[in-house]
Coordinates of C-alpha atoms and ligand atoms in Angstrom, one line a residue:
M57 CA -24.7 -13.1 11.1
M58 CA -24.9 -15.6 8.4
Y59 CA -22.5 -15.3 5.5
R60 CA -25.5 -15.6 3.2
Q61 CA -26.7 -12.1 4.3
L62 CA -23.3 -10.7 3.4
A63 CA -23.4 -12.4 0.0
D64 CA -26.7 -10.7 -0.7
V65 CA -25.2 -7.4 0.2
Y66 CA -22.2 -8.0 -2.1
E67 CA -24.5 -8.8 -4.9
K68 CA -26.4 -5.5 -4.4
L69 CA -23.2 -3.6 -4.3
E70 CA -22.0 -5.3 -7.5
A71 CA -25.3 -4.4 -9.2
T72 CA -24.9 -0.6 -8.8
T73 CA -22.2 1.8 -9.8
K74 CA -23.6 4.7 -7.8
K75 CA -21.5 5.6 -4.9
L76 CA -24.4 6.9 -2.7
E77 CA -26.3 3.7 -3.2
K78 CA -23.3 1.7 -2.3
R79 CA -22.9 3.8 0.8
D80 CA -26.5 3.3 1.8
I81 CA -26.4 -0.4 1.3
L82 CA -23.3 -0.7 3.5
S83 CA -24.6 1.6 6.2
E84 CA -27.8 -0.5 6.5
L85 CA -25.6 -3.6 6.8
Y86 CA -23.3 -2.0 9.5
K87 CA -26.4 -0.9 11.5
K88 CA -27.6 -4.4 11.7
C89 CA -24.4 -5.8 13.1
S90 CA -23.9 -6.7 16.7
S91 CA -20.9 -5.2 18.4
E92 CA -19.0 -8.5 18.2
E93 CA -19.4 -8.9 14.5
L94 CA -19.2 -5.3 13.3
A95 CA -15.4 -5.0 12.8
K96 CA -15.3 -8.3 10.9
V97 CA -18.2 -7.3 8.7
V98 CA -16.6 -4.0 7.9
L99 CA -13.4 -5.6 6.8
L100 CA -15.1 -8.3 4.9
S101 CA -17.2 -5.7 3.1
M102 CA -13.9 -4.2 1.9
G103 CA -12.9 -7.7 0.8
V104 CA -10.2 -8.2 3.4
V105 CA -9.7 -9.9 6.8
Y106 CA -6.7 -7.9 7.9
P107 CA -7.1 -4.1 8.0
R108 CA -3.9 -3.0 6.3
G109 CA -3.5 -5.7 3.7
E110 CA -0.3 -6.4 5.6
L111 CA -1.1 -10.1 5.5
E112 CA -1.9 -11.1 2.0
L113 CA -3.9 -14.3 2.0
G114 CA -1.3 -15.7 -0.4
I115 CA -3.6 -17.9 -2.5
A116 CA -3.0 -17.9 -6.2
N117 CA -5.5 -18.8 -8.9
E118 CA -3.8 -22.2 -9.4
M119 CA -4.5 -23.3 -5.8
M120 CA -8.0 -22.1 -6.0
K121 CA -8.6 -24.0 -9.2
K122 CA -7.4 -27.2 -7.4
V123 CA -9.9 -26.6 -4.6
I124 CA -12.8 -26.0 -7.0
Q125 CA -12.0 -29.1 -8.9
N126 CA -11.8 -31.3 -5.8
I127 CA -14.9 -30.0 -4.2
Y128 CA -17.2 -30.1 -7.2
G129 CA -15.6 -33.2 -8.7
I130 CA -14.8 -31.7 -12.1
D131 CA -11.8 -32.2 -14.4
K132 CA -9.3 -29.6 -15.3
H133 CA -10.5 -29.2 -18.8
E134 CA -14.1 -28.4 -17.7
L135 CA -12.9 -25.9 -15.2
E136 CA -10.5 -24.1 -17.6
K137 CA -13.3 -23.9 -20.2
K138 CA -15.7 -22.2 -17.8
F139 CA -12.9 -20.0 -16.4
K140 CA -12.1 -18.8 -19.9
E141 CA -15.7 -18.0 -20.5
T142 CA -16.3 -16.1 -17.3
G143 CA -12.8 -14.8 -16.6
D144 CA -13.7 -15.1 -13.0
L145 CA -13.1 -18.0 -10.7
G146 CA -15.9 -16.9 -8.4
L147 CA -18.5 -17.1 -11.1
T148 CA -16.9 -20.4 -12.2
A149 CA -17.4 -21.9 -8.7
E150 CA -20.9 -20.6 -8.6
F151 CA -21.7 -22.2 -12.0
F152 CA -20.4 -25.6 -10.9
I153 CA -22.5 -25.6 -7.7
R154 CA -25.6 -24.8 -9.7
H155 CA -25.0 -27.5 -12.3
K156 CA -23.2 -30.3 -10.4
K157 CA -25.0 -30.4 -7.1
Q158 CA -22.5 -33.0 -5.8
Q159 CA -23.9 -35.0 -3.0
T160 CA -20.8 -34.7 -0.8
L161 CA -21.4 -31.0 -0.2
M162 CA -22.1 -30.3 3.4
K163 CA -25.4 -28.9 4.6
R164 CA -24.0 -26.7 7.4
D165 CA -24.7 -23.0 7.0
L166 CA -21.7 -20.6 6.9
T167 CA -21.4 -17.9 9.5
I168 CA -19.4 -14.7 9.1
E169 CA -17.5 -15.8 12.2
K170 CA -16.4 -19.1 10.6
V171 CA -15.4 -17.5 7.3
F172 CA -13.4 -14.8 9.1
E173 CA -11.7 -17.3 11.3
N174 CA -10.6 -19.6 8.5
L175 CA -9.4 -16.8 6.2
R176 CA -7.4 -15.2 9.0
K177 CA -5.4 -18.4 9.5
L178 CA -4.3 -18.5 5.8
P179 CA -1.3 -16.1 5.8
K180 CA 0.1 -17.5 9.0
I181 CA 0.5 -21.0 7.7
T182 CA 4.0 -21.6 6.6
G183 CA 6.5 -24.5 6.2
V184 CA 6.1 -28.1 5.2
G185 CA 2.6 -29.1 4.2
S186 CA 1.4 -25.5 4.3
Q187 CA -0.2 -25.8 0.9
E188 CA -2.4 -28.7 2.0
R189 CA -3.4 -27.0 5.2
K190 CA -4.4 -23.9 3.3
I191 CA -6.4 -26.0 0.8
A192 CA -8.2 -27.7 3.7
L193 CA -9.2 -24.4 5.3
I194 CA -10.6 -23.1 2.0
S195 CA -12.3 -26.4 1.1
E196 CA -14.0 -26.5 4.5
L197 CA -15.7 -23.1 3.7
L198 CA -16.4 -23.8 0.1
S199 CA -18.0 -27.1 0.7
C200 CA -20.6 -25.4 2.9
A201 CA -21.1 -22.5 0.5
K202 CA -24.3 -22.0 -1.6
E203 CA -24.1 -20.5 -5.1
K204 CA -23.7 -16.9 -4.3
E205 CA -21.7 -17.5 -1.2
A206 CA -19.2 -19.4 -3.3
R207 CA -18.8 -16.6 -5.8
Y208 CA -17.8 -14.1 -3.1
L209 CA -15.9 -16.5 -1.0
V210 CA -13.6 -17.3 -3.9
R211 CA -13.2 -13.7 -4.8
T212 CA -12.3 -12.7 -1.2
V213 CA -9.7 -15.4 -1.0
L214 CA -8.2 -14.2 -4.3
G215 CA -8.4 -10.6 -3.3
E216 CA -10.6 -9.6 -6.3
M217 CA -14.0 -8.6 -5.1
R218 CA -15.3 -6.7 -8.1
I219 CA -17.9 -4.9 -6.0
G220 CA -16.5 -1.4 -6.3
V221 CA -16.2 -0.6 -2.7
A222 CA -13.4 2.0 -2.1
A223 CA -12.3 3.2 1.3
G224 CA -14.2 6.5 0.9
I225 CA -17.5 4.6 0.6
V226 CA -16.8 2.6 3.7
R227 CA -15.9 5.8 5.6
D228 CA -19.2 7.4 4.5
A229 CA -21.2 4.3 5.3
I230 CA -19.8 4.2 8.9
A231 CA -20.5 7.9 9.3
K232 CA -24.1 7.4 8.1
A233 CA -24.8 4.3 10.1
F234 CA -23.7 5.8 13.4
N235 CA -24.5 9.5 12.9
K236 CA -20.9 10.8 12.6
E237 CA -19.2 13.2 10.3
P238 CA -17.2 11.5 7.5
K239 CA -14.2 13.8 8.3
D240 CA -14.2 12.6 11.9
V241 CA -14.4 9.0 10.8
E242 CA -11.5 9.6 8.4
H243 CA -9.4 11.3 11.1
V244 CA -9.6 8.4 13.4
F245 CA -8.9 6.0 10.5
N246 CA -5.8 8.0 9.7
I247 CA -4.4 7.3 13.1
L248 CA -5.6 3.7 13.5
G249 CA -5.4 2.6 9.9
D250 CA -8.3 0.1 10.5
Y251 CA -11.9 0.8 9.5
G252 CA -13.1 -2.2 11.5
K253 CA -11.9 -0.6 14.7
V254 CA -13.1 2.8 13.7
A255 CA -16.6 1.4 13.1
E256 CA -16.6 -0.2 16.6
M257 CA -15.7 3.1 18.1
A258 CA -18.3 5.0 16.1
K259 CA -21.0 2.5 17.3
K260 CA -20.0 3.0 20.9
G261 CA -20.1 6.7 20.3
K262 CA -16.5 7.1 21.4
M263 CA -14.4 8.3 18.5
K264 CA -11.2 9.3 20.1
A265 CA -8.1 8.9 18.0
E266 CA -5.6 8.1 20.7
I267 CA -2.0 7.5 19.7
I268 CA -0.9 4.3 21.2
P269 CA 2.9 3.9 21.2
G270 CA 3.7 0.5 19.7
S271 CA 0.7 0.4 17.3
P272 CA 1.4 1.7 13.8
L273 CA 0.2 5.0 12.6
R274 CA -0.5 6.2 9.1
V275 CA 2.1 8.7 7.9
M276 CA 1.8 12.1 6.4
L277 CA 2.3 12.3 2.6
A278 CA 3.8 14.7 0.2
E279 CA 2.7 16.3 -3.0
R280 CA 4.7 17.1 -6.0
A281 CA 5.7 20.7 -6.7
P282 CA 6.3 21.9 -10.3
D283 CA 9.6 23.5 -9.2
L284 CA 11.4 24.9 -6.2
K285 CA 10.4 28.5 -6.7
T286 CA 6.6 27.7 -6.7
A287 CA 7.1 25.5 -3.7
L288 CA 8.8 28.2 -1.7
E289 CA 6.1 30.7 -2.6
K290 CA 3.4 28.4 -1.2
F291 CA 4.4 28.9 2.4
E292 CA 5.1 31.9 4.6
N293 CA 7.7 29.9 6.6
P294 CA 9.2 27.2 4.6
A295 CA 11.8 24.6 5.7
I296 CA 13.8 22.9 3.0
E297 CA 15.1 19.4 3.7
M298 CA 17.1 16.9 1.9
K299 CA 14.9 14.3 0.3
Y300 CA 16.5 11.0 0.9
D301 CA 15.6 8.1 -1.4
G302 CA 15.2 5.2 1.0
L303 CA 12.5 3.7 3.2
R304 CA 10.2 5.7 5.5
V305 CA 10.5 4.3 9.0
V306 CA 8.5 5.2 12.1
I307 CA 10.2 4.5 15.4
H308 CA 8.1 3.9 18.4
K309 CA 10.0 4.0 21.7
Q310 CA 8.5 3.1 25.0
G311 CA 11.1 2.7 27.8
S312 CA 13.5 0.1 26.5
S313 CA 11.1 -1.3 24.0
V314 CA 11.5 -0.1 20.5
K315 CA 9.4 -1.0 17.4
L316 CA 9.9 0.0 13.8
F317 CA 7.2 0.3 11.2
S318 CA 7.3 0.9 7.5
R319 CA 5.0 3.4 5.7
R320 CA 2.8 0.4 4.8
L321 CA 2.5 -0.2 8.6
D322 CA 4.5 -3.5 8.4
E323 CA 6.6 -4.1 11.5
I324 CA 10.3 -4.3 10.5
T325 CA 11.9 -4.2 14.0
K326 CA 13.7 -7.5 13.7
Q327 CA 15.4 -6.7 10.4
F328 CA 17.1 -3.6 11.7
P329 CA 18.6 -4.3 15.2
E330 CA 21.2 -1.5 14.9
V331 CA 18.4 1.0 14.4
V332 CA 16.7 -0.4 17.5
E333 CA 19.9 -0.1 19.5
W334 CA 20.5 3.5 18.4
S335 CA 16.9 4.4 19.2
R336 CA 17.2 3.0 22.6
K337 CA 20.3 5.0 23.4
L338 CA 20.0 8.1 21.4
I339 CA 16.3 9.2 21.8
K340 CA 16.1 10.9 25.1
A341 CA 12.5 10.3 26.0
D342 CA 10.5 7.7 28.0
E343 CA 8.1 7.6 25.2
A344 CA 8.4 8.9 21.7
I345 CA 7.3 8.3 18.1
V346 CA 9.7 9.8 15.6
E347 CA 10.2 9.2 11.9
G348 CA 12.7 9.5 9.2
E349 CA 14.2 7.9 6.1
L350 CA 16.4 4.9 6.3
L351 CA 19.1 4.5 3.7
S352 CA 21.6 2.0 2.8
V353 CA 24.9 3.8 2.5
D354 CA 28.5 3.2 1.4
S355 CA 31.6 3.8 3.6
Q356 CA 31.5 7.5 2.5
G357 CA 27.9 7.8 3.6
R358 CA 26.6 8.1 0.0
P359 CA 23.3 6.4 -0.8
R360 CA 23.4 3.0 -2.3
P361 CA 20.7 1.4 -4.5
F362 CA 17.4 0.7 -2.9
Q363 CA 17.6 -2.9 -3.8
L364 CA 20.1 -3.4 -1.0
L365 CA 17.7 -2.1 1.6
S366 CA 15.0 -4.3 0.1
R367 CA 17.3 -7.3 0.8
R368 CA 17.5 -6.3 4.4
I369 CA 13.7 -5.9 4.7
Q370 CA 13.0 -9.3 3.2
R371 CA 15.7 -11.0 5.3
K372 CA 14.4 -13.2 8.1
Y373 CA 17.7 -15.0 9.1
G374 CA 21.3 -14.2 9.3
I375 CA 20.4 -10.6 10.3
E376 CA 23.8 -10.0 12.0
R377 CA 25.7 -10.6 8.8
M378 CA 23.3 -8.3 6.9
V379 CA 24.0 -5.5 9.5
R380 CA 27.7 -5.7 8.6
E381 CA 27.3 -6.2 4.9
I382 CA 24.6 -3.6 4.2
P383 CA 25.0 -0.7 6.7
V384 CA 22.2 1.7 7.0
Q385 CA 21.7 5.3 8.0
M386 CA 18.7 6.8 9.7
N387 CA 17.8 10.5 8.9
L388 CA 15.1 11.8 11.2
F389 CA 12.7 14.5 10.2
D390 CA 9.6 14.4 12.4
L391 CA 8.2 13.7 15.8
V392 CA 4.5 13.0 16.4
Y393 CA 4.4 11.9 20.0
F394 CA 6.5 12.6 23.1
N395 CA 6.0 11.6 26.7
K396 CA 2.2 11.0 26.6
E397 CA 1.6 14.0 24.4
N398 CA 0.2 13.9 20.9
Y399 CA 2.3 16.3 18.7
M400 CA 0.3 15.9 15.5
R401 CA -1.7 19.1 16.1
K402 CA 1.4 21.1 16.8
P403 CA 3.2 23.0 14.0
L404 CA 6.2 21.5 12.3
K405 CA 8.4 24.3 13.9
E406 CA 7.6 22.9 17.3
R407 CA 7.9 19.3 16.3
W408 CA 11.2 19.8 14.7
K409 CA 12.4 21.8 17.8
K410 CA 11.4 18.9 20.1
L411 CA 13.0 16.4 17.8
N412 CA 16.3 18.3 17.9
E413 CA 16.1 18.4 21.7
I414 CA 15.7 14.7 22.2
I415 CA 18.0 13.3 19.6
T416 CA 21.6 12.8 20.4
E417 CA 23.2 12.4 16.9
K418 CA 25.6 9.7 15.9
K419 CA 26.8 11.2 12.7
G420 CA 26.4 9.1 9.6
K421 CA 24.3 6.6 11.4
F422 CA 21.5 8.1 13.4
Q423 CA 21.1 11.8 12.6
L424 CA 18.7 14.6 11.9
A425 CA 17.8 15.2 8.3
E426 CA 19.7 18.1 6.7
H427 CA 17.3 21.0 7.1
I428 CA 17.4 24.7 6.4
E429 CA 14.8 27.4 7.0
T430 CA 14.7 30.2 4.4
K431 CA 12.4 31.8 1.9
D432 CA 15.3 33.1 -0.1
F433 CA 15.3 31.3 -3.5
K434 CA 19.0 31.6 -4.0
K435 CA 19.8 30.0 -0.7
A436 CA 17.2 27.3 -1.2
N437 CA 18.4 26.6 -4.7
K438 CA 22.0 26.3 -3.5
F439 CA 20.8 23.7 -1.0
Y440 CA 18.8 21.9 -3.6
H441 CA 21.9 21.5 -5.8
Y442 CA 23.9 20.5 -2.9
C443 CA 21.4 17.7 -2.1
L444 CA 21.5 16.5 -5.8
S445 CA 25.3 16.5 -5.7
K446 CA 25.2 14.2 -2.7
G447 CA 23.4 11.7 -4.8
E448 CA 20.0 12.4 -3.2
E449 CA 16.7 12.8 -5.0
G450 CA 16.0 16.5 -4.4
V451 CA 14.4 18.4 -1.5
M452 CA 11.2 18.5 0.5
V453 CA 9.8 21.9 1.0
K454 CA 7.7 21.9 4.2
N455 CA 5.3 24.4 5.8
L456 CA 6.7 25.1 9.3
D457 CA 3.3 26.3 10.5
A458 CA 1.4 23.2 9.5
H459 CA 0.3 20.4 11.7
Y460 CA 0.9 16.7 11.0
Q461 CA -1.9 15.2 8.9
P462 CA -1.6 11.4 8.9
G463 CA -2.4 9.4 5.9
K464 CA -3.0 12.3 3.6
R465 CA -1.6 14.5 0.9
V466 CA -2.6 17.9 2.0
G467 CA 0.1 20.0 0.4
Y468 CA 2.0 20.8 3.6
W469 CA 5.0 18.9 2.2
L470 CA 6.0 19.5 -1.3
K471 CA 8.6 17.4 -3.0
C472 CA 10.9 18.9 -5.6
K473 CA 12.9 16.7 -7.8
P474 CA 14.5 17.3 -11.2
I475 CA 11.8 17.3 -13.9
M476 CA 10.9 14.2 -15.8
E477 CA 11.3 12.5 -12.5
P478 CA 10.2 8.9 -12.5
L479 CA 6.6 7.9 -11.9
D480 CA 5.4 5.2 -9.6
L481 CA 3.0 3.0 -11.5
V482 CA 1.3 -0.3 -10.9
I483 CA 1.7 -3.4 -13.1
I484 CA -1.8 -4.3 -14.3
G485 CA -1.1 -6.5 -17.1
A486 CA 1.6 -8.3 -19.1
E487 CA 2.2 -10.4 -22.2
W488 CA 3.8 -13.8 -22.5
G489 CA 6.9 -13.6 -24.7
E490 CA 7.4 -15.4 -27.9
G491 CA 9.9 -18.0 -29.1
K492 CA 12.8 -18.2 -26.7
R493 CA 11.0 -16.0 -24.3
A494 CA 7.7 -17.8 -24.3
K495 CA 8.0 -18.9 -20.7
W496 CA 8.5 -15.4 -19.4
L497 CA 6.2 -12.5 -18.9
G498 CA 7.4 -9.3 -20.4
S499 CA 5.8 -6.3 -22.0
L500 CA 4.3 -4.9 -18.8
I501 CA 1.1 -2.9 -19.0
L502 CA 1.5 0.0 -16.5
G503 CA -1.4 1.6 -14.7
A504 CA -1.9 4.9 -13.0
R505 CA -4.7 5.2 -10.4
D506 CA -7.6 7.4 -11.2
S507 CA -8.1 9.2 -7.9
E508 CA -11.7 9.7 -8.6
T509 CA -12.7 6.1 -9.2
G510 CA -9.8 4.2 -7.6
K511 CA -9.4 2.3 -10.8
F512 CA -6.0 1.7 -12.4
L513 CA -5.9 2.9 -16.0
P514 CA -3.3 1.8 -18.6
T515 CA -0.7 4.5 -19.4
G516 CA 1.7 2.6 -21.4
M517 CA 3.6 -0.6 -22.2
L518 CA 7.1 -1.3 -21.0
G519 CA 8.7 -4.0 -23.0
S520 CA 11.9 -3.4 -24.7
G521 CA 15.2 -3.3 -22.9
L522 CA 14.4 -5.8 -20.2
T523 CA 17.3 -8.2 -19.5
E524 CA 16.7 -12.0 -19.1
E525 CA 17.4 -11.6 -15.4
Q526 CA 14.7 -9.0 -15.1
L527 CA 12.2 -11.1 -17.1
K528 CA 12.8 -14.0 -14.8
E529 CA 12.3 -11.8 -11.8
I530 CA 9.2 -10.2 -13.2
T531 CA 7.7 -13.6 -14.2
K532 CA 8.3 -14.9 -10.7
K533 CA 6.6 -11.9 -9.1
L534 CA 3.6 -11.8 -11.5
K535 CA 2.7 -15.4 -11.9
N536 CA 0.7 -15.6 -8.8
L537 CA -1.1 -12.4 -9.5
I538 CA -2.7 -13.4 -12.8
I539 CA -6.4 -12.7 -12.8
E540 CA -7.3 -13.5 -16.3
E541 CA -5.6 -14.8 -19.5
K542 CA -6.6 -14.1 -23.1
G543 CA -4.2 -15.4 -25.6
R544 CA -0.8 -14.1 -24.7
V545 CA -2.2 -11.2 -22.7
V546 CA -2.7 -11.5 -19.0
R547 CA -4.5 -9.3 -16.6
I548 CA -2.5 -8.8 -13.3
K549 CA -3.9 -7.9 -10.0
P550 CA -2.8 -4.4 -9.3
E551 CA -0.3 -4.9 -6.5
I552 CA 3.2 -4.3 -7.6
V553 CA 4.4 -0.8 -7.8
V554 CA 7.4 0.0 -10.1
E555 CA 9.3 3.1 -10.6
V556 CA 9.4 4.0 -14.2
G557 CA 11.6 6.5 -16.1
Y558 CA 10.5 8.0 -19.4
E559 CA 11.3 10.7 -21.9
E560 CA 8.1 12.5 -22.2
I561 CA 4.4 12.3 -21.4
Q562 CA 2.2 12.3 -24.5
Q563 CA -1.6 12.6 -24.9
S564 CA -3.0 9.4 -26.3
P565 CA -6.5 8.5 -27.2
K566 CA -5.4 4.8 -27.4
Y567 CA -4.9 4.6 -23.6
P568 CA -7.9 4.8 -21.2
S569 CA -5.9 7.2 -19.0
G570 CA -5.6 9.6 -21.9
Y571 CA -1.8 9.7 -21.6
A572 CA 1.1 7.5 -22.6
L573 CA 4.7 7.6 -21.5
R574 CA 7.3 7.8 -24.3
F575 CA 10.2 5.4 -23.9
P576 CA 9.3 4.1 -20.5
R577 CA 12.0 2.1 -18.7
L578 CA 11.9 0.1 -15.5
L579 CA 14.0 1.7 -12.8
R580 CA 13.1 -0.5 -9.8
F581 CA 10.5 -2.5 -8.0
R582 CA 8.9 -0.6 -5.1
E583 CA 6.8 -3.4 -3.7
N584 CA 8.3 -3.3 -0.2
E585 CA 7.8 0.4 0.1
K586 CA 4.6 1.4 -1.6
N587 CA 1.1 0.1 -1.9
P588 CA -0.8 0.5 -5.2
E589 CA -2.9 3.3 -3.5
D590 CA 0.4 5.2 -3.1
A591 CA 1.2 5.1 -6.7
D592 CA 1.0 8.2 -9.0
T593 CA -2.4 9.1 -10.3
V594 CA -3.7 9.9 -13.7
Q595 CA -4.3 13.4 -12.3
T596 CA -0.6 13.7 -11.4
I597 CA 0.3 12.6 -14.9
K598 CA -2.1 15.2 -16.3
K599 CA -0.4 17.9 -14.1
L600 CA 3.0 16.8 -15.2
F601 CA 1.9 16.8 -18.8
N602 CA 0.7 20.4 -18.5
M603 CA 3.9 21.5 -16.8
Q604 CA 5.9 19.9 -19.5
R605 CA 3.9 21.7 -22.1
G606 CA 4.2 25.0 -20.3
R607 CA 7.9 24.6 -20.3
K608 CA 8.3 24.0 -24.0
Ligands
LIG915 P1 7.4 10.0 -2.6 O1 7.8 8.6 -2.2 O2 8.1 10.4 -3.9 O3 6.0 10.3 -2.6 O4 8.1 11.0 -1.6 C1 7.7 11.0 -0.2 C2 8.6 10.2 0.6 O5 9.9 10.8 0.6 C3 8.3 10.1 2.0 O6 7.3 9.1 2.2 C4 9.6 9.7 2.6 O7 9.7 8.3 2.6 C5 10.6 10.3 1.7 N1 11.5 11.3 2.3 C6 12.8 11.5 2.1 N2 13.3 12.5 2.7 C7 12.3 13.1 3.4 C8 12.1 14.2 4.2 N3 13.2 15.0 4.5 N4 10.9 14.5 4.7 C9 9.8 13.8 4.4 N5 9.9 12.7 3.6 C10 11.1 12.3 3.1

């Protein structure tokens, strides 16, 4: 298929806000694809070339500007002027093709195959000269692109499609194109985490979601409970577990091979050799997939700040030293696969029993999560306070009769933490400082996701109280994510999740979400743990607001 055809589809998608129309446009497109190109087209229609966003293309606006200048032979001033006007480098590139018509542009037509191939190479290029090699790959594509193609190519590279295609629309389009039920498509997606693969299966008519040890699975998610009492009442047979504040890790064991994946489905095996070793020795199974929370702990086994664990996740070299300096502890709480058998459809009671059978504990290192089973509020409350006294976040109340639902918040797990607990929000904007702080970005604009539209809506500004160290760190992280600048205010691509503490939620007509946080403060960055889609939603904030009001 030619890239031109896809560009036409992008344009149609951009032109409508109606979800059903978008679904129909996409389903027509998917139907037309050959088996070879379908998965690629599905991913590109979502604006990505890797299914899980695990490999960001890593191209910032500045690099893109250089490419555009070189290809169309324009100077910086001209480019900046147009960019300010359009606020979009895609439209800027399109404008220059239309008006410059530089002779050097190539005549070759772009295929989907070629675009996909070049973009896929980008995140893998590292080391000396990587910038030049990346520029060459993008330039090769852009020099063949016609007007509309350039608009969407640039946007794809920058990860900013502006066509309003959320995962739900892709799911429904696949279902419609290949006569499947959306819920079945979603179920397979929840196991595979890749709509490209799911579409291929749907086209073949074989939609079996097989667990394959060694390939990452999406994990089950929790909902917030207003309080412990309400949570206990929800289930006939509740289990209460310590809620550890660390990193969710899924361990895949196959014979002597062990792989570790994060909740974002990134592989983190190399960073934690001790966990690999424990898994090899202490999981009694030929094949198993188990999961738990990894913590960094002090010599007394008390949790240490998450930042330390982050250092271990990011570390590529000198791992052995890290193992000594930042010891970790694995707390296991679930099992989804055991010796060729899928355990997802079994109730938690059975999964927990099997987990207990196959784990040989090494206390303080590799152990089962602290877990009690009771419906008695007094006992549960005592356990809850015990967890808090241990420096942990709170408890998880789980339905022992419920199956494992990957990738979803279905209310089988309820988290209970002290009220006015922090929120996970996404940085969607910022402001350049003034005077001494002019070179730093501060005053973060925080966004909560609207679960209905997938958009991030502002819920407050976080400015005061940031140290110079923090400002430096923030500027470093945000610089490459700037989408648009107007005066001192910049719009930031919603990518970085931060945990934010606050005193109260207030209703606010000033903010598009309708709510504002009073005295927000930055607790920590959560970019290694959470994707923007995992951040708290406007709907959650509304719920918390109502709970807070009810309490007063
Ligand atoms: P939250 O990140 O606030 O949405 O809470 C859900 C997360 O808590 C899970 O993704 C796990 O990483 C973590 N967690 C800690 N302890 C447990 C536990 N006992 N059971 C399930 N999840 C847990």
